């Protein structure tokens, strides 16, 4: 590109045409305008006269200037002017590798990254450089292709909700080592440091130069929320220290009507030079139970989101006392104070223990229950080991029993002394005792102990080497008041006093409510350790994309428990909410121990920002200006020649100018919401009134053209042979178009087809669940028959992974597709040997005696997968003649006929379901089969 006066030109040699403008001026000046004709009857009197000297009129100067400006605008426009051209050398014709971190750290500035990548591809295209793109978060084999191919796919690239890990970097290094020759590298960094970058820089440096583009602003990340001291602690990190900065964290959740909305906001402030800011958010238990996520306001990345799980939801607490049928002895309101304390913050369940255990509550409270039946005890032990909290209270029955006297029992945190100290007994005190301040390692730490709380009786713990570690509350004289131990993934807690006011005034105080709330929350709020989840598998429910948006996990596989806690996020462990059967766990992008660090680059690597202005081609605007000037020249010529009056010429010129000025505004106005809505409504009404077969647009013009021609041929066949009268086929853009209007989607799979977005996948899954059918055609049956796997088949695996596709099987002999309209056993297209896959029949489908097929009377297979290239066999031109040959001679035409019959059966199956499995059709089918 040549620079002239700050403007770049892609074809500067065309500017030499400007040198001809003076010559053109002289030529136009010398040629007179067309003579003006004026009727004048007396001109006959002048016949025969001869002028001694003749002088021709000249073209007016303003008309000459108008024509020269039009020619100059056309010449400059054709020379390819570009405003704000890149001043960097495109690097000749050598290959170019574009590397993108493509992680959540770049999601906030992804639009700028895409724009800068587009500039690089534009420059490479002008220099005819082959280009390959490598996403470090999802590396693939390098494919150096024309820059225009990547420009079409650039819009389909999106950041992923994880950073490049060791596995991804190893794959990237293998891809670089597998490329031949040298190449230059342009690296779009997200601005975050991660291990292994040095090896990648070294490998790329051996192949050529490296230039890095990095976002100038620091990356913000939100650590998982922690519930400590009765409040939710939130911490925001930034990748680089800087001046003081304020951010806001918004708490999102559902209101009582079930609508997702902002429930609270918490401002946080980074001190000058600080890289972290923390604050605490206090919410009522009812509001806290509704929270689903926290997010940094104004940030659109997965790292700016902290999902919540069961640790903040409203707990289910089962209350069991000795007055229930388990014990058979009624005491004086042992659960009254517990109900009053827990009702505002928990869902209470009451009844017999054997009835409550199947409900799988979060907490079970045993008020003065000394012994459980052996079967119930085993069930409770298993429940605690799976993450439950067993909260026990002492009382006269426990003090009088032999529970935990001779040795430690699973459902008691400590051993107890024989007997009990209470008023009037051997263990009575002269004066009630008060509570000591809570230790730092206690879940009650920070709670203020009221002076009026006094203990008059209790059961006493047996001294033991482990006793000190299990005491979480004690009296002023050091006697344990509340003890706790871990059992599996759960806990067992014992209050050494009663749950009512018989032995102490604790249940009468606000401290009792606070202590119960701390325990109920801490039962699940404590993050599990990897070893605690050993042997468990967690199923993803919802996962985050790179922009921090939740999407259904659909068919993503389960994750091992230890990996869910300890492993870094990646393709096999996507951030989201996971279900373990008894509880939900949130796996966020950032773990509590993670730290955001800015990317560090060697001095030999040039790092640039995104502040450079983008290129703006001016050729189109100048050519438009040239056409407008030529239109004005026509009006001026008509005016000079007298063919138009001055008033009419002025009116036409004014109308032309207004039209030129209003054209862009009118175009933009037509794109406005009302016009778009009207067009969309008209199109929807048109599609809903007719049967339309559709094909998915792949971005490959030839494949899309052939798919449309194929569906046109199939529609004609249906029109002439059946009662179905389809309209013209339509191409469907999965990102923008509604799919509900089309009963059948034909999807030709290409190797370079971009993957649909999460919104498109949501529409596709809704379409499949609503009864739609997708015919996937990899068009590779000729390769599959030889045992080879084509790029299209591998691409289909990637496309189908997020789809809700049931188990598949090769079309059985008794499937409805074999008899929906025609009797078929083969389903050829342009290829004839490929297998065709449909939804597998249910295991309980049986074939009755004397019936040639199984009872499959419900449902339509949502997908049909094959590679026989059916569209090529169906394709016809505008006159109905086949576009492509199929096979050889008569056998080929027979194969084409069978392809049409398969298409007819397919459409009939979509429209009518498995009605041909009804036994009412058996006589006709047996007659057709010759049985």
Coordinates of N, CA and C in Angstrom, one line a residue, residues 684-797:
X684 N -43.2 -14.6 8.7 CA -43.7 -15.7 9.6 C -45.1 -16.2 9.1
X685 N -46.0 -15.2 8.7 CA -47.3 -15.6 8.2 C -47.2 -16.4 6.9
X686 N -46.3 -16.0 6.1 CA -46.1 -16.7 4.8 C -45.6 -18.1 5.0
X687 N -44.6 -18.3 6.0 CA -44.1 -19.7 6.2 C -45.1 -20.5 6.9
X688 N -45.9 -19.9 7.8 CA -46.9 -20.7 8.6 C -48.0 -21.2 7.7
X689 N -48.3 -20.5 6.6 CA -49.4 -20.9 5.7 C -49.0 -22.0 4.7
X690 N -47.8 -22.3 4.6 CA -47.3 -23.3 3.6 C -46.3 -24.2 4.2
X691 N -46.2 -25.4 3.6 CA -45.1 -26.3 3.9 C -43.8 -26.0 3.2
X692 N -42.8 -25.7 4.0 CA -41.5 -25.3 3.4 C -40.4 -26.3 3.9
X693 N -39.7 -26.8 3.0 CA -38.5 -27.6 3.3 C -37.3 -26.6 3.4
X694 N -36.4 -26.8 4.4 CA -35.4 -25.8 4.6 C -34.0 -26.5 4.6
X695 N -33.0 -25.8 4.3 CA -31.6 -26.3 4.4 C -30.8 -25.3 5.2
X696 N -29.9 -25.8 6.0 CA -29.0 -24.9 6.9 C -27.9 -24.3 6.0
X697 N -27.8 -23.0 6.1 CA -26.8 -22.3 5.3 C -25.4 -22.6 6.0
X698 N -24.5 -23.0 5.2 CA -23.2 -23.4 5.7 C -22.1 -22.4 5.5
X699 N -22.4 -21.3 4.7 CA -21.3 -20.4 4.3 C -20.6 -20.7 3.1
X700 N -20.7 -21.9 2.6 CA -20.1 -22.3 1.3 C -21.2 -22.1 0.2
X701 N -20.9 -21.2 -0.7 CA -22.0 -20.8 -1.7 C -22.3 -22.0 -2.6
X702 N -21.4 -22.8 -3.0 CA -21.7 -23.9 -3.9 C -22.5 -25.0 -3.2
X703 N -22.1 -25.3 -1.9 CA -22.9 -26.3 -1.2 C -24.3 -25.8 -0.9
X704 N -24.5 -24.5 -0.5 CA -25.8 -24.0 -0.3 C -26.7 -24.0 -1.6
X705 N -26.0 -23.6 -2.7 CA -26.8 -23.6 -4.0 C -27.3 -25.0 -4.3
X706 N -26.4 -26.0 -4.1 CA -26.8 -27.4 -4.4 C -27.9 -27.9 -3.4
X707 N -27.8 -27.5 -2.2 CA -28.8 -27.9 -1.2 C -30.2 -27.3 -1.6
X708 N -30.2 -26.1 -2.0 CA -31.5 -25.5 -2.4 C -32.0 -26.2 -3.6
X709 N -31.2 -26.5 -4.6 CA -31.6 -27.2 -5.8 C -32.1 -28.6 -5.5
X710 N -31.5 -29.2 -4.5 CA -31.9 -30.6 -4.1 C -33.3 -30.5 -3.5
X711 N -33.5 -29.6 -2.6 CA -34.8 -29.5 -1.9 C -35.9 -29.1 -2.9
X712 N -35.5 -28.3 -3.9 CA -36.5 -27.9 -5.0 C -36.9 -29.2 -5.8
X713 N -35.9 -30.0 -6.1 CA -36.3 -31.3 -6.8 C -37.1 -32.2 -5.9
X714 N -36.9 -32.3 -4.6 CA -37.7 -33.1 -3.8 C -39.1 -32.5 -3.6
X715 N -39.2 -31.2 -3.5 CA -40.5 -30.5 -3.4 C -41.3 -30.8 -4.6
X716 N -40.7 -30.7 -5.8 CA -41.4 -31.1 -7.1 C -41.9 -32.5 -7.1
X717 N -41.1 -33.4 -6.6 CA -41.5 -34.8 -6.6 C -42.7 -35.0 -5.6
X718 N -42.6 -34.4 -4.4 CA -43.7 -34.5 -3.5 C -45.0 -33.9 -4.1
X719 N -44.9 -32.8 -4.9 CA -46.1 -32.2 -5.5 C -46.7 -33.1 -6.5
X720 N -45.9 -33.7 -7.3 CA -46.5 -34.5 -8.4 C -46.9 -35.9 -7.9
X721 N -46.3 -36.5 -6.8 CA -46.6 -37.8 -6.5 C -47.5 -38.0 -5.2
X722 N -47.6 -37.0 -4.4 CA -48.3 -37.1 -3.2 C -49.3 -35.9 -3.0
X723 N -50.0 -35.9 -1.9 CA -50.9 -34.8 -1.7 C -50.2 -33.6 -1.0
X724 N -48.9 -33.8 -0.7 CA -48.2 -32.7 -0.1 C -47.8 -31.7 -1.2
X725 N -48.0 -30.4 -1.0 CA -47.7 -29.4 -2.0 C -46.7 -28.4 -1.3
X726 N -45.4 -28.7 -1.3 CA -44.5 -27.7 -0.6 C -44.3 -26.4 -1.5
X727 N -44.0 -25.4 -0.7 CA -43.6 -24.1 -1.4 C -42.1 -24.2 -1.7
X728 N -41.6 -23.1 -2.3 CA -40.2 -23.1 -2.6 C -39.3 -23.3 -1.4
X729 N -38.2 -24.1 -1.4 CA -37.4 -24.3 -0.3 C -36.7 -23.0 0.2
X730 N -36.3 -23.0 1.5 CA -35.7 -21.8 2.0 C -34.4 -22.2 2.7
X731 N -33.4 -21.2 2.7 CA -32.2 -21.3 3.4 C -32.4 -20.7 4.8
X732 N -31.8 -21.4 5.8 CA -32.0 -21.0 7.2 C -30.7 -20.6 7.8
X733 N -30.6 -19.4 8.4 CA -29.5 -19.0 9.2 C -29.8 -19.3 10.7
X734 N -29.0 -20.2 11.2 CA -29.3 -20.7 12.6 C -29.3 -19.6 13.6
X735 N -28.5 -18.5 13.4 CA -28.3 -17.5 14.3 C -29.5 -16.5 14.4
X736 N -30.2 -16.4 13.2 CA -31.2 -15.3 13.2 C -32.6 -15.9 12.9
X737 N -32.8 -17.0 12.2 CA -34.1 -17.4 11.7 C -34.8 -18.3 12.8
X738 N -36.1 -18.2 12.8 CA -36.9 -19.1 13.6 C -37.1 -20.5 12.9
X739 N -36.9 -21.5 13.6 CA -36.9 -22.9 13.0 C -38.2 -23.6 13.1
X740 N -39.2 -23.0 13.9 CA -40.4 -23.8 14.2 C -41.3 -23.9 12.9
X741 N -41.0 -23.1 11.9 CA -41.8 -23.2 10.6 C -41.5 -24.3 9.7
X742 N -40.4 -25.0 10.0 CA -39.9 -26.0 9.0 C -39.9 -27.4 9.7
X743 N -40.7 -28.3 9.1 CA -40.7 -29.7 9.7 C -39.4 -30.4 9.5
X744 N -38.7 -30.1 8.4 CA -37.5 -30.8 8.1 C -36.4 -29.8 7.8
X745 N -35.2 -30.0 8.4 CA -34.0 -29.3 8.1 C -33.0 -30.2 7.4
X746 N -32.5 -29.9 6.2 CA -31.5 -30.6 5.6 C -30.2 -29.8 5.9
X747 N -29.2 -30.5 6.5 CA -28.0 -29.9 7.0 C -26.8 -30.6 6.3
X748 N -26.3 -30.0 5.2 CA -25.1 -30.5 4.6 C -23.9 -30.1 5.4
X749 N -23.0 -31.0 5.8 CA -21.9 -30.7 6.8 C -20.7 -30.5 5.9
X750 N -20.0 -29.4 6.2 CA -18.7 -29.1 5.6 C -17.6 -29.0 6.6
X751 N -16.4 -29.2 6.2 CA -15.4 -29.3 7.2 C -15.0 -27.9 7.8
X752 N -15.3 -26.8 7.1 CA -15.0 -25.5 7.6 C -16.2 -24.8 8.1
X753 N -17.3 -25.4 8.3 CA -18.5 -24.8 8.7 C -18.3 -24.3 10.2
X754 N -18.6 -23.1 10.5 CA -18.5 -22.6 11.9 C -19.5 -23.2 12.8
X755 N -19.1 -23.4 14.1 CA -20.0 -24.0 15.0 C -21.1 -23.0 15.4
X756 N -22.3 -23.4 15.6 CA -23.4 -22.5 16.0 C -23.1 -21.9 17.4
X757 N -23.7 -20.7 17.7 CA -23.5 -20.1 19.0 C -24.4 -20.9 20.0
X758 N -24.2 -20.5 21.3 CA -25.1 -21.1 22.3 C -26.5 -20.8 22.1
X759 N -26.9 -19.6 21.6 CA -28.3 -19.3 21.4 C -28.8 -20.2 20.3
X760 N -28.0 -20.4 19.2 CA -28.5 -21.2 18.1 C -28.7 -22.7 18.6
X761 N -27.7 -23.2 19.4 CA -27.9 -24.5 19.9 C -29.2 -24.6 20.8
X762 N -29.5 -23.6 21.5 CA -30.7 -23.6 22.3 C -32.0 -23.7 21.4
X763 N -31.9 -23.0 20.3 CA -33.0 -23.1 19.3 C -33.1 -24.4 18.7
X764 N -31.9 -25.0 18.3 CA -31.9 -26.3 17.7 C -32.5 -27.4 18.7
X765 N -32.1 -27.3 19.9 CA -32.6 -28.3 20.9 C -34.1 -28.2 21.1
X766 N -34.6 -26.9 21.2 CA -36.0 -26.7 21.3 C -36.7 -27.3 20.0
X767 N -36.1 -27.0 18.9 CA -36.7 -27.5 17.6 C -36.8 -29.1 17.6
X768 N -35.8 -29.7 18.1 CA -35.8 -31.2 18.1 C -36.8 -31.7 19.1
X769 N -36.9 -31.1 20.3 CA -37.8 -31.5 21.3 C -39.3 -31.3 20.8
X770 N -39.5 -30.3 20.0 CA -40.9 -30.0 19.5 C -41.3 -30.9 18.4
X771 N -40.5 -31.8 17.9 CA -40.9 -32.7 16.9 C -40.2 -32.5 15.5
X772 N -39.3 -31.5 15.4 CA -38.7 -31.3 14.2 C -37.6 -32.3 13.9
X773 N -37.2 -32.4 12.6 CA -36.2 -33.4 12.2 C -35.1 -32.7 11.5
X774 N -33.8 -33.2 11.7 CA -32.7 -32.7 11.0 C -32.0 -33.8 10.3
X775 N -31.8 -33.7 9.0 CA -31.2 -34.7 8.2 C -29.7 -34.2 8.0
X776 N -28.8 -34.8 8.7 CA -27.4 -34.5 8.6 C -26.8 -35.3 7.4
X777 N -26.2 -34.6 6.5 CA -25.6 -35.3 5.3 C -24.1 -34.9 5.2
X778 N -23.2 -35.8 5.6 CA -21.8 -35.5 5.5 C -21.2 -35.7 4.1
X779 N -22.0 -36.3 3.2 CA -21.7 -36.4 1.7 C -20.4 -37.1 1.5
X780 N -20.1 -38.1 2.4 CA -18.8 -38.7 2.3 C -18.9 -40.2 2.3
X781 N -20.1 -40.8 1.9 CA -20.3 -42.2 1.9 C -19.2 -42.9 1.0
X782 N -18.7 -42.3 0.0 CA -17.7 -42.9 -0.8 C -16.4 -43.2 0.0
X783 N -16.1 -42.3 1.0 CA -14.9 -42.5 1.8 C -15.2 -43.4 3.0
X784 N -16.5 -43.3 3.5 CA -16.8 -44.1 4.7 C -16.9 -45.6 4.3
X785 N -17.3 -45.9 3.0 CA -17.3 -47.3 2.6 C -15.9 -47.9 2.5
X786 N -14.9 -47.1 2.4 CA -13.5 -47.6 2.3 C -12.9 -47.6 3.7
X787 N -13.6 -47.2 4.8 CA -13.1 -47.3 6.1 C -12.4 -46.0 6.5
X788 N -12.5 -44.9 5.8 CA -11.8 -43.7 6.1 C -12.8 -42.7 6.8
X789 N -12.3 -41.8 7.6 CA -13.1 -40.8 8.3 C -12.8 -39.5 7.6
X790 N -13.8 -38.8 7.1 CA -13.6 -37.6 6.4 C -13.6 -36.4 7.4
X791 N -13.1 -35.2 6.9 CA -13.2 -34.0 7.8 C -14.6 -33.6 8.1
X792 N -15.5 -33.9 7.1 CA -16.9 -33.5 7.4 C -17.5 -34.3 8.5
X793 N -17.1 -35.6 8.6 CA -17.6 -36.5 9.7 C -17.1 -36.0 11.0
X794 N -15.8 -35.6 11.0 CA -15.2 -35.1 12.3 C -15.9 -33.8 12.7
X795 N -16.2 -33.0 11.7 CA -16.9 -31.7 12.0 C -18.3 -32.0 12.6
X796 N -19.0 -33.0 12.0 CA -20.3 -33.4 12.5 C -20.3 -33.8 14.0
X797 N -19.2 -34.5 14.4 CA -19.1 -34.9 15.8 C -19.0 -33.6 16.7

